[in-house]
């Protein structure tokens, strides 16, 4: 993609309304634009990030056995009256009426609708277990939306819903999502620590929030430091092996980890001093097991082995992709801009021509871009007639993992400059060596990502 033909509205000044790093950088980098309080348009660069986040989420949900569908954003109030949540949910629900004065709502979540879909089609225990998920825009009318897409009113949500014949099977479905979440966040370059959590308006007796540590996090969290070194469950893990999943979940819940709402100072203080981590954290995922909270009042039943009706067990599992984009920036940035982990970067590499119009630098850039594209590497080619300093600032701001700088002086010696954004390391290399260096690093950084032909072959 040539930057001269791309829509990338960079802001030179920091917007006054932006309170936190991610909000400032997303506005400055031309990723989002505010259209109303807590409501944002996702511009091309931001949408590429969002799509990459969604692709990883889909991959891990599918790997864990969940099946994708898509439910509407507008729901009938009657469904929520069946579950008893319509009046209880509060002012965060945007209640509306259609032209026939039927009461509707803009869905803040989908437990009721997915239960209605399930009861319409599933009759036998032989059709269980079942886990359906979708990625869909939702709306919660926050009294004070702030922090950009971190706490917005309209947001993108991946929500999955499991249905099982009994509590033991329901717990296995919960463990599937628990492990899938660990893999999902690790593939995005994050260490997400599962912490026992309040169930809130979703309800249920078992719930975990997945928290990433960030200095600009929204709340205080407390955990054992060993969580920061726990290995990610491998891609080869068998999601049908209940014992293997239980062992992973047991390990990841064996040490102290709590949000401020669940924090027990006495238990935390009993940990060895060197093992205590008290930090700020950002919630990036939340899972719930709530049994028959919705299936019982809404009569979601199946015929059991003996022909008797069984009320199914349910759980729900949420990840906010739009919130994740901001959370990753909070955890990965520097004074010059965003530092994207390779698997979700909008482009893998930025190629900058320091002398636009020069035949030699233009030809070298074209050849580099072609070689990167042949290797399945996504390139943003800065061919604008701008000063070198402006090009460097843009590439640093938008945070592409690698930069290849092509100037007449280096090219006269048969070299181009390669810069790694995260470490700031620079090297002068022959063009073919620059391509090999970047391609190798990108492939190593995102195995099993599905974004390059080579990754696809690794499946």
Protein backbone atom coordinates (compact mmCIF):
# COMPACT_ATOMS: atom_id res chain seq x y z
CA UNK A 1 0.00 0.00 0.00
CA UNK A 2 1.39 3.41 -1.02
CA UNK A 3 0.96 5.96 1.74
CA UNK A 4 0.38 8.69 -0.85
CA UNK A 5 -2.84 6.87 -1.84
CA UNK A 6 -3.86 5.74 1.66
CA UNK A 7 -6.24 7.50 4.05
CA UNK A 8 -4.15 8.17 7.16
CA UNK A 9 -5.19 11.45 8.84
CA UNK A 10 -2.24 11.96 11.22
CA UNK A 11 -2.72 14.64 13.92
CA UNK A 12 0.36 16.66 14.82
CA UNK A 13 -1.08 17.98 18.10
CA UNK A 14 -2.29 15.91 21.02
CA UNK A 15 -6.11 16.20 21.31
CA UNK A 16 -7.14 17.95 24.52
CA UNK A 17 -9.98 15.54 25.24
CA UNK A 18 -7.68 12.49 25.34
CA UNK A 19 -6.92 11.51 28.96
CA UNK A 20 -4.88 8.33 28.55
CA UNK A 21 -2.07 7.18 26.27
CA UNK A 22 -4.11 4.86 24.06
CA UNK A 23 -6.77 7.50 23.40
CA UNK A 24 -4.13 10.09 22.49
CA UNK A 25 -2.18 7.78 20.23
CA UNK A 26 -5.22 6.28 18.48
CA UNK A 27 -6.46 9.77 17.61
CA UNK A 28 -3.03 11.04 16.57
CA UNK A 29 -2.28 7.94 14.47
CA UNK A 30 -5.54 8.29 12.55
CA UNK A 31 -7.00 5.03 13.86
CA UNK A 32 -10.31 6.38 15.19
CA UNK A 33 -12.48 9.50 15.18
CA UNK A 34 -15.06 10.40 17.82
CA UNK A 35 -18.54 10.90 16.37
CA UNK A 36 -20.44 11.31 19.66
CA UNK A 37 -19.75 10.72 23.35
CA UNK A 38 -18.35 7.21 23.61
CA UNK A 39 -19.01 6.45 19.91
CA UNK A 40 -16.13 6.16 17.43
CA UNK A 41 -15.59 5.61 13.73
CA UNK A 42 -12.78 3.17 12.99
CA UNK A 43 -10.59 4.60 10.23
CA UNK A 44 -8.60 2.36 7.84
CA UNK A 45 -5.49 1.91 10.00
CA UNK A 46 -7.55 1.18 13.11
CA UNK A 47 -9.80 -1.21 11.23
CA UNK A 48 -6.80 -3.23 10.07
CA UNK A 49 -5.74 -3.66 13.71
CA UNK A 50 -9.28 -4.58 14.73
CA UNK A 51 -9.52 -7.16 11.94
CA UNK A 52 -6.21 -8.73 12.97
CA UNK A 53 -7.40 -8.98 16.58
CA UNK A 54 -10.64 -10.59 15.39
CA UNK A 55 -8.74 -13.09 13.24
CA UNK A 56 -6.75 -14.36 16.23
CA UNK A 57 -9.89 -14.55 18.37
CA UNK A 58 -11.73 -16.51 15.67
CA UNK A 59 -8.82 -18.89 15.20
CA UNK A 60 -8.68 -19.78 18.89
CA UNK A 61 -12.46 -19.98 19.32
CA UNK A 62 -12.69 -22.34 16.36
CA UNK A 63 -9.75 -24.38 17.69
CA UNK A 64 -11.59 -24.77 21.02
CA UNK A 65 -14.71 -26.07 19.27
CA UNK A 66 -16.91 -22.96 19.26
CA UNK A 67 -19.03 -22.28 16.16
CA UNK A 68 -19.47 -18.77 14.75
CA UNK A 69 -22.85 -17.21 14.06
CA UNK A 70 -24.12 -13.61 14.00
CA UNK A 71 -27.03 -12.24 16.00
CA UNK A 72 -28.75 -8.88 15.43
CA UNK A 73 -27.92 -5.79 17.44
CA UNK A 74 -31.60 -4.95 18.08
CA UNK A 75 -33.45 -7.28 20.45
CA UNK A 76 -37.01 -7.62 21.65
CA UNK A 77 -37.75 -6.49 25.20
CA UNK A 78 -39.98 -9.57 25.58
CA UNK A 79 -36.94 -11.87 25.61
CA UNK A 80 -35.40 -9.92 28.47
CA UNK A 81 -38.68 -10.01 30.39
CA UNK A 82 -38.60 -13.80 30.15
CA UNK A 83 -35.25 -13.93 31.92
CA UNK A 84 -36.23 -11.25 34.42
CA UNK A 85 -33.43 -8.88 33.41
CA UNK A 86 -35.32 -6.19 31.47
CA UNK A 87 -36.15 -4.01 34.47
CA UNK A 88 -33.13 -5.06 36.51
CA UNK A 89 -30.45 -4.16 33.96
CA UNK A 90 -30.60 -0.43 34.60
CA UNK A 91 -30.08 2.74 32.58
CA UNK A 92 -27.09 1.32 30.71
CA UNK A 93 -29.60 -0.44 28.43
CA UNK A 94 -30.70 1.72 25.49
CA UNK A 95 -34.43 1.12 25.27
CA UNK A 96 -36.20 2.03 22.03
CA UNK A 97 -39.54 1.50 20.28
CA UNK A 98 -40.18 0.76 16.61
CA UNK A 99 -42.87 2.46 14.50
CA UNK A 100 -45.47 0.01 15.83
CA UNK A 101 -44.50 0.93 19.39
CA UNK A 102 -43.06 -2.49 20.09
CA UNK A 103 -40.50 -2.28 22.86
CA UNK A 104 -36.98 -3.04 21.65
CA UNK A 105 -33.45 -2.51 22.89
CA UNK A 106 -29.94 -2.14 21.50
CA UNK A 107 -28.29 -5.28 22.87
CA UNK A 108 -25.71 -4.85 25.63
CA UNK A 109 -25.19 -8.65 25.66
CA UNK A 110 -26.87 -11.73 24.14
CA UNK A 111 -27.65 -14.35 26.80
CA UNK A 112 -31.39 -14.11 26.20
CA UNK A 113 -31.25 -14.18 22.41
CA UNK A 114 -28.84 -17.12 22.20
CA UNK A 115 -31.02 -19.04 24.67
CA UNK A 116 -34.06 -18.37 22.48
CA UNK A 117 -32.19 -19.62 19.41
CA UNK A 118 -31.03 -22.72 21.26
CA UNK A 119 -34.50 -23.68 22.53
CA UNK A 120 -35.96 -23.27 19.03
CA UNK A 121 -33.74 -25.93 17.47
CA UNK A 122 -32.01 -28.21 20.00
CA UNK A 123 -34.11 -31.03 21.40
CA UNK A 124 -31.78 -33.88 22.39
CA UNK A 125 -28.86 -34.32 24.75
CA UNK A 126 -27.09 -35.94 21.76
CA UNK A 127 -26.68 -32.46 20.25
CA UNK A 128 -24.62 -31.31 23.25
CA UNK A 129 -22.16 -29.88 24.04
CA UNK A 130 -22.71 -26.78 21.92
CA UNK A 131 -20.87 -23.46 21.96
CA UNK A 132 -21.97 -20.63 19.67
CA UNK A 133 -20.13 -17.31 19.37
CA UNK A 134 -20.27 -14.12 17.37
CA UNK A 135 -18.35 -10.86 17.02
CA UNK A 136 -20.84 -7.99 17.05
CA UNK A 137 -21.27 -4.34 17.99
CA UNK A 138 -22.98 -3.70 21.31
CA UNK A 139 -24.18 -0.62 23.18
CA UNK A 140 -24.18 0.21 26.87
CA UNK A 141 -25.18 3.74 27.78
CA UNK A 142 -22.35 4.48 30.19
CA UNK A 143 -23.07 7.46 32.42
CA UNK A 144 -19.55 8.74 31.81
CA UNK A 145 -17.85 7.27 28.75
CA UNK A 146 -14.16 8.07 28.80
CA UNK A 147 -10.69 6.89 27.82
CA UNK A 148 -11.58 6.54 24.14
CA UNK A 149 -12.47 3.01 23.08
CA UNK A 150 -11.33 1.70 26.46
CA UNK A 151 -14.67 2.67 28.01
CA UNK A 152 -17.00 3.60 25.18
CA UNK A 153 -20.74 3.27 24.78
CA UNK A 154 -20.61 1.40 21.47
CA UNK A 155 -18.04 -1.39 21.36
CA UNK A 156 -17.19 -4.58 19.55
CA UNK A 157 -17.59 -7.79 21.53
CA UNK A 158 -16.81 -11.43 20.94
CA UNK A 159 -19.31 -13.31 23.08
CA UNK A 160 -19.60 -17.09 23.18
CA UNK A 161 -22.30 -19.16 24.88
CA UNK A 162 -22.01 -22.80 25.94
CA UNK A 163 -24.81 -25.32 26.46
CA UNK A 164 -24.26 -28.60 28.33
CA UNK A 165 -26.23 -31.47 29.80
CA UNK A 166 -24.89 -31.25 33.36
CA UNK A 167 -22.60 -29.29 35.64
CA UNK A 168 -19.55 -31.47 34.95
CA UNK A 169 -19.86 -30.96 31.20
CA UNK A 170 -20.53 -27.27 31.81
CA UNK A 171 -17.30 -26.93 33.74
CA UNK A 172 -15.42 -28.59 30.88
CA UNK A 173 -16.85 -26.00 28.48
CA UNK A 174 -15.74 -23.27 30.89
CA UNK A 175 -12.23 -24.76 30.95
CA UNK A 176 -12.14 -24.86 27.14
CA UNK A 177 -12.72 -21.12 27.00
CA UNK A 178 -10.32 -20.47 29.87
CA UNK A 179 -7.50 -22.17 27.94
CA UNK A 180 -8.53 -20.61 24.63
CA UNK A 181 -8.32 -17.17 26.25
CA UNK A 182 -4.81 -17.82 27.55
CA UNK A 183 -3.72 -18.71 24.01
CA UNK A 184 -5.60 -15.80 22.43
CA UNK A 185 -3.96 -13.12 24.53
CA UNK A 186 -0.51 -14.70 24.31
CA UNK A 187 -0.71 -14.62 20.52
CA UNK A 188 -1.31 -10.88 20.78
CA UNK A 189 1.88 -10.43 22.76
CA UNK A 190 0.10 -10.15 26.11
CA UNK A 191 0.41 -11.94 29.43
CA UNK A 192 -3.16 -12.08 30.70
CA UNK A 193 -3.61 -13.25 34.29
CA UNK A 194 -6.96 -14.90 35.17
CA UNK A 195 -8.40 -13.49 38.38
CA UNK A 196 -11.50 -14.59 40.27
CA UNK A 197 -14.13 -11.95 39.60
CA UNK A 198 -17.60 -10.71 40.47
CA UNK A 199 -20.29 -11.88 38.05
CA UNK A 200 -22.19 -8.57 38.03
CA UNK A 201 -25.40 -8.34 35.95
CA UNK A 202 -24.46 -11.44 33.91
CA UNK A 203 -24.84 -13.60 37.02
CA UNK A 204 -23.55 -17.02 37.99
CA UNK A 205 -21.34 -18.63 40.62
CA UNK A 206 -18.04 -18.91 38.71
CA UNK A 207 -16.29 -16.08 36.93
CA UNK A 208 -12.77 -14.99 35.93
CA UNK A 209 -11.45 -11.74 34.53
CA UNK A 210 -8.34 -11.85 32.35
CA UNK A 211 -6.11 -8.94 33.35
CA UNK A 212 -3.01 -7.50 31.67
CA UNK A 213 -0.65 -5.41 33.78
CA UNK A 214 -0.12 -1.84 32.55
CA UNK A 215 1.06 1.27 34.37
CA UNK A 216 -1.96 3.17 33.02
CA UNK A 217 -4.43 0.41 33.95
CA UNK A 218 -7.85 1.34 35.24
CA UNK A 219 -7.79 -0.58 38.53
CA UNK A 220 -5.51 -2.04 41.19
CA UNK A 221 -4.74 -5.75 40.91
CA UNK A 222 -2.67 -8.13 43.02
CA UNK A 223 -1.00 -11.38 42.06
CA UNK A 224 1.89 -13.77 42.57
CA UNK A 225 4.83 -12.84 40.32
CA UNK A 226 5.18 -16.41 39.01
CA UNK A 227 2.16 -15.80 36.79
CA UNK A 228 4.35 -13.58 34.63
CA UNK A 229 6.45 -16.59 33.65
CA UNK A 230 3.82 -19.29 33.19
CA UNK A 231 4.02 -20.98 29.75
CA UNK A 232 1.18 -20.59 27.28
CA UNK A 233 -0.83 -23.77 26.57
CA UNK A 234 0.48 -25.16 23.25
CA UNK A 235 -1.42 -25.20 19.98
CA UNK A 236 -1.37 -28.98 20.18
CA UNK A 237 -3.48 -29.10 23.35
CA UNK A 238 -6.47 -31.41 23.02
CA UNK A 239 -9.63 -29.46 23.87
CA UNK A 240 -11.51 -32.75 24.25
CA UNK A 241 -9.12 -33.92 26.97
CA UNK A 242 -10.90 -32.82 30.15
CA UNK A 243 -8.03 -33.84 32.42
CA UNK A 244 -5.45 -31.88 30.40
CA UNK A 245 -7.59 -28.74 30.42
CA UNK A 246 -8.31 -29.10 34.13
CA UNK A 247 -4.57 -29.32 34.78
CA UNK A 248 -3.94 -26.08 32.86
CA UNK A 249 -6.76 -24.26 34.64
CA UNK A 250 -5.57 -25.64 37.97
CA UNK A 251 -2.07 -24.29 37.38
CA UNK A 252 -3.34 -20.86 36.30
CA UNK A 253 -5.58 -20.57 39.37
CA UNK A 254 -3.18 -22.12 41.90
CA UNK A 255 -1.57 -18.86 43.05
CA UNK A 256 -2.95 -15.64 44.47
CA UNK A 257 -4.52 -13.30 41.90
CA UNK A 258 -7.26 -10.79 42.67
CA UNK A 259 -8.81 -7.58 41.47
CA UNK A 260 -9.43 -4.84 44.02
CA UNK A 261 -13.03 -6.10 44.52
CA UNK A 262 -11.79 -9.58 45.48
CA UNK A 263 -8.52 -8.59 47.17
CA UNK A 264 -7.72 -10.13 50.56
CA UNK A 265 -4.88 -8.11 52.10
CA UNK A 266 -4.14 -10.73 54.74
CA UNK A 267 -3.71 -13.53 52.19
CA UNK A 268 -1.63 -11.29 49.93
CA UNK A 269 0.60 -10.19 52.82
CA UNK A 270 1.30 -13.85 53.68
CA UNK A 271 3.06 -14.32 50.32
CA UNK A 272 6.86 -13.99 50.32
CA UNK A 273 7.71 -10.33 49.84
CA UNK A 274 9.54 -11.00 46.58
CA UNK A 275 6.54 -12.83 45.15
CA UNK A 276 4.03 -10.01 45.65
CA UNK A 277 2.99 -7.94 42.63
CA UNK A 278 0.69 -4.97 43.22
CA UNK A 279 0.05 -3.09 39.98
CA UNK A 280 -2.48 -1.46 37.72
CA UNK A 281 -4.41 -3.76 35.42
CA UNK A 282 -6.74 -3.71 32.41
CA UNK A 283 -9.51 -6.27 31.93
CA UNK A 284 -9.34 -7.79 28.43
CA UNK A 285 -11.67 -10.75 28.85
CA UNK A 286 -14.34 -12.10 31.21
CA UNK A 287 -15.84 -15.59 31.40
CA UNK A 288 -18.88 -16.80 33.35
CA UNK A 289 -20.45 -20.11 34.30
CA UNK A 290 -24.03 -19.49 35.42
CA UNK A 291 -25.75 -22.87 35.22
CA UNK A 292 -29.50 -22.51 34.66
CA UNK A 293 -29.86 -18.75 35.33
CA UNK A 294 -31.27 -18.21 31.84
CA UNK A 295 -32.19 -21.69 30.69
CA UNK A 296 -34.58 -22.34 33.58
CA UNK A 297 -36.84 -19.26 33.24
CA UNK A 298 -36.67 -19.42 29.44
CA UNK A 299 -37.32 -23.18 29.30
CA UNK A 300 -34.20 -24.19 27.38
CA UNK A 301 -34.44 -27.96 27.82
CA UNK A 302 -33.37 -31.14 26.05
CA UNK A 303 -34.57 -34.71 26.25
CA UNK A 304 -32.13 -36.74 28.34
CA UNK A 305 -31.03 -40.38 27.86
CA UNK A 306 -34.12 -41.53 29.73
CA UNK A 307 -36.48 -39.28 27.77
CA UNK A 308 -36.99 -36.82 30.61
CA UNK A 309 -36.46 -33.12 30.08
CA UNK A 310 -33.21 -31.63 31.37
CA UNK A 311 -32.65 -27.91 31.83
CA UNK A 312 -29.32 -27.19 30.15
CA UNK A 313 -26.29 -25.68 31.87
CA UNK A 314 -24.89 -22.48 30.36
CA UNK A 315 -21.86 -20.21 30.39
CA UNK A 316 -20.85 -17.05 28.53
CA UNK A 317 -17.43 -15.80 27.51
CA UNK A 318 -16.56 -12.27 26.41
CA UNK A 319 -13.60 -10.52 24.79
CA UNK A 320 -13.77 -6.89 23.66
CA UNK A 321 -11.70 -6.53 20.44
CA UNK A 322 -12.18 -2.76 20.28
CA UNK A 323 -11.13 -2.43 23.93
CA UNK A 324 -8.18 -4.78 23.29
CA UNK A 325 -6.75 -2.46 20.64
CA UNK A 326 -6.49 0.28 23.28
CA UNK A 327 -5.29 -2.07 26.02
CA UNK A 328 -2.41 -3.31 23.88
CA UNK A 329 -1.32 0.28 23.24
CA UNK A 330 -1.43 0.98 26.98
CA UNK A 331 0.90 -1.98 27.51
CA UNK A 332 3.12 -1.35 24.46
CA UNK A 333 4.14 2.22 23.58
CA UNK A 334 6.98 4.68 24.05
CA UNK A 335 7.46 8.45 23.83
CA UNK A 336 7.36 8.31 20.02
CA UNK A 337 4.16 6.35 19.57
CA UNK A 338 2.65 2.89 19.42
CA UNK A 339 4.77 -0.28 19.43
CA UNK A 340 2.56 -2.98 17.91
CA UNK A 341 3.20 -6.69 18.50
CA UNK A 342 3.73 -8.19 15.05
CA UNK A 343 0.59 -10.42 14.94
CA UNK A 344 -1.83 -7.49 15.16
CA UNK A 345 0.14 -4.64 13.55
CA UNK A 346 -1.77 -2.90 10.73
CA UNK A 347 1.22 -3.54 8.46
CA UNK A 348 4.28 -5.67 9.18
CA UNK A 349 6.84 -3.26 7.76
CA UNK A 350 7.09 0.35 6.62
CA UNK A 351 9.35 1.13 3.65
CA UNK A 352 10.39 4.79 3.43
CA UNK A 353 11.86 6.45 0.33
CA UNK A 354 13.99 9.36 1.56
CA UNK A 355 14.28 10.91 -1.92
CA UNK A 356 10.95 10.59 -3.77
CA UNK A 357 11.41 11.08 -7.50
CA UNK A 358 14.90 9.61 -7.53
CA UNK A 359 15.02 6.71 -9.97
CA UNK A 360 17.42 4.60 -7.91
CA UNK A 361 15.64 4.89 -4.55
CA UNK A 362 12.26 4.45 -6.23
CA UNK A 363 13.36 1.27 -7.98
CA UNK A 364 14.91 -0.11 -4.79
CA UNK A 365 11.73 0.57 -2.81
CA UNK A 366 9.55 -1.04 -5.48
CA UNK A 367 11.75 -4.15 -5.47
CA UNK A 368 11.71 -4.36 -1.65
CA UNK A 369 7.93 -4.04 -1.53
CA UNK A 370 7.53 -6.75 -4.16
CA UNK A 371 9.79 -9.15 -2.29
CA UNK A 372 7.95 -8.53 0.97
CA UNK A 373 4.58 -9.06 -0.67
CA UNK A 374 5.79 -12.27 -2.33
CA UNK A 375 6.68 -13.52 1.17
CA UNK A 376 3.22 -12.65 2.52
CA UNK A 377 4.48 -9.62 4.45
CA UNK A 378 2.14 -6.60 4.52
CA UNK A 379 3.90 -3.37 3.54
CA UNK A 380 3.15 0.31 3.91
CA UNK A 381 5.29 2.21 1.40
CA UNK A 382 5.89 5.86 2.35
CA UNK A 383 6.35 7.42 -1.08
CA UNK A 384 5.13 10.88 -0.02
CA UNK A 385 7.05 14.01 -0.93
CA UNK A 386 7.86 14.77 2.71
CA UNK A 387 10.99 15.49 4.74
CA UNK A 388 12.77 12.41 6.14
CA UNK A 389 12.00 13.55 9.69
CA UNK A 390 8.28 13.56 8.96
CA UNK A 391 8.49 10.04 7.56
CA UNK A 392 10.41 8.76 10.57
CA UNK A 393 7.88 10.36 12.94
CA UNK A 394 4.93 8.82 11.09
CA UNK A 395 6.39 5.33 11.10
CA UNK A 396 7.25 5.57 14.80
CA UNK A 397 3.81 6.95 15.66
CA UNK A 398 1.82 4.20 13.93
CA UNK A 399 4.11 1.57 15.43
CA UNK A 400 4.86 -0.86 12.59
CA UNK A 401 7.21 -3.59 13.89
CA UNK A 402 9.89 -3.01 11.23
CA UNK A 403 11.09 -0.08 9.14
CA UNK A 404 13.26 -0.20 6.04
CA UNK A 405 14.76 3.18 5.14
CA UNK A 406 16.01 3.72 1.60
CA UNK A 407 18.22 6.76 0.95
CA UNK A 408 20.60 7.67 -1.87
CA UNK A 409 23.68 7.68 0.38
CA UNK A 410 23.19 4.18 1.75
CA UNK A 411 22.01 2.84 -1.58
CA UNK A 412 25.17 4.06 -3.28
CA UNK A 413 27.01 1.61 -1.04
CA UNK A 414 24.50 -1.16 -1.76
CA UNK A 415 22.72 -0.91 1.59
CA UNK A 416 19.44 0.11 3.22
CA UNK A 417 18.74 0.79 6.88
CA UNK A 418 16.62 -1.65 8.89
CA UNK A 419 15.07 -0.59 12.18
CA UNK A 420 13.21 -2.75 14.69
CA UNK A 421 10.54 -0.57 16.29
CA UNK A 422 10.36 -2.29 19.69
CA UNK A 423 14.07 -2.40 20.48
CA UNK A 424 15.10 0.61 18.40
CA UNK A 425 17.97 -1.41 16.95
CA UNK A 426 19.29 -0.31 13.54
CA UNK A 427 21.46 -2.06 10.96
CA UNK A 428 22.74 -1.30 7.49
CA UNK A 429 22.15 -4.32 5.26
CA UNK A 430 22.08 -5.26 1.62
CA UNK A 431 18.45 -5.12 0.35
CA UNK A 432 18.15 -8.91 0.04
CA UNK A 433 19.51 -9.34 3.57
CA UNK A 434 17.06 -6.71 4.86
CA UNK A 435 14.17 -8.70 3.39
CA UNK A 436 15.45 -11.94 4.91
CA UNK A 437 15.93 -10.29 8.31
CA UNK A 438 12.41 -8.82 8.43
CA UNK A 439 10.61 -11.85 6.97
CA UNK A 440 12.34 -14.20 9.39
CA UNK A 441 11.53 -12.03 12.39
CA UNK A 442 7.88 -11.65 11.43
CA UNK A 443 7.40 -15.38 10.93
CA UNK A 444 9.05 -16.12 14.25
CA UNK A 445 6.90 -13.54 16.05
CA UNK A 446 3.56 -14.88 14.86
CA UNK A 447 3.54 -18.64 14.42
CA UNK A 448 0.15 -20.19 13.66
CA UNK A 449 -1.27 -16.74 12.96
CA UNK A 450 -2.68 -17.51 9.53
CA UNK A 451 -1.66 -14.12 8.15
CA UNK A 452 1.06 -15.35 5.79
CA UNK A 453 1.23 -18.38 3.48
CA UNK A 454 4.05 -19.73 5.60
CA UNK A 455 1.95 -19.48 8.79
CA UNK A 456 -0.91 -21.19 6.99
CA UNK A 457 1.38 -24.05 6.02
CA UNK A 458 2.38 -24.50 9.68
CA UNK A 459 -1.20 -25.42 10.54
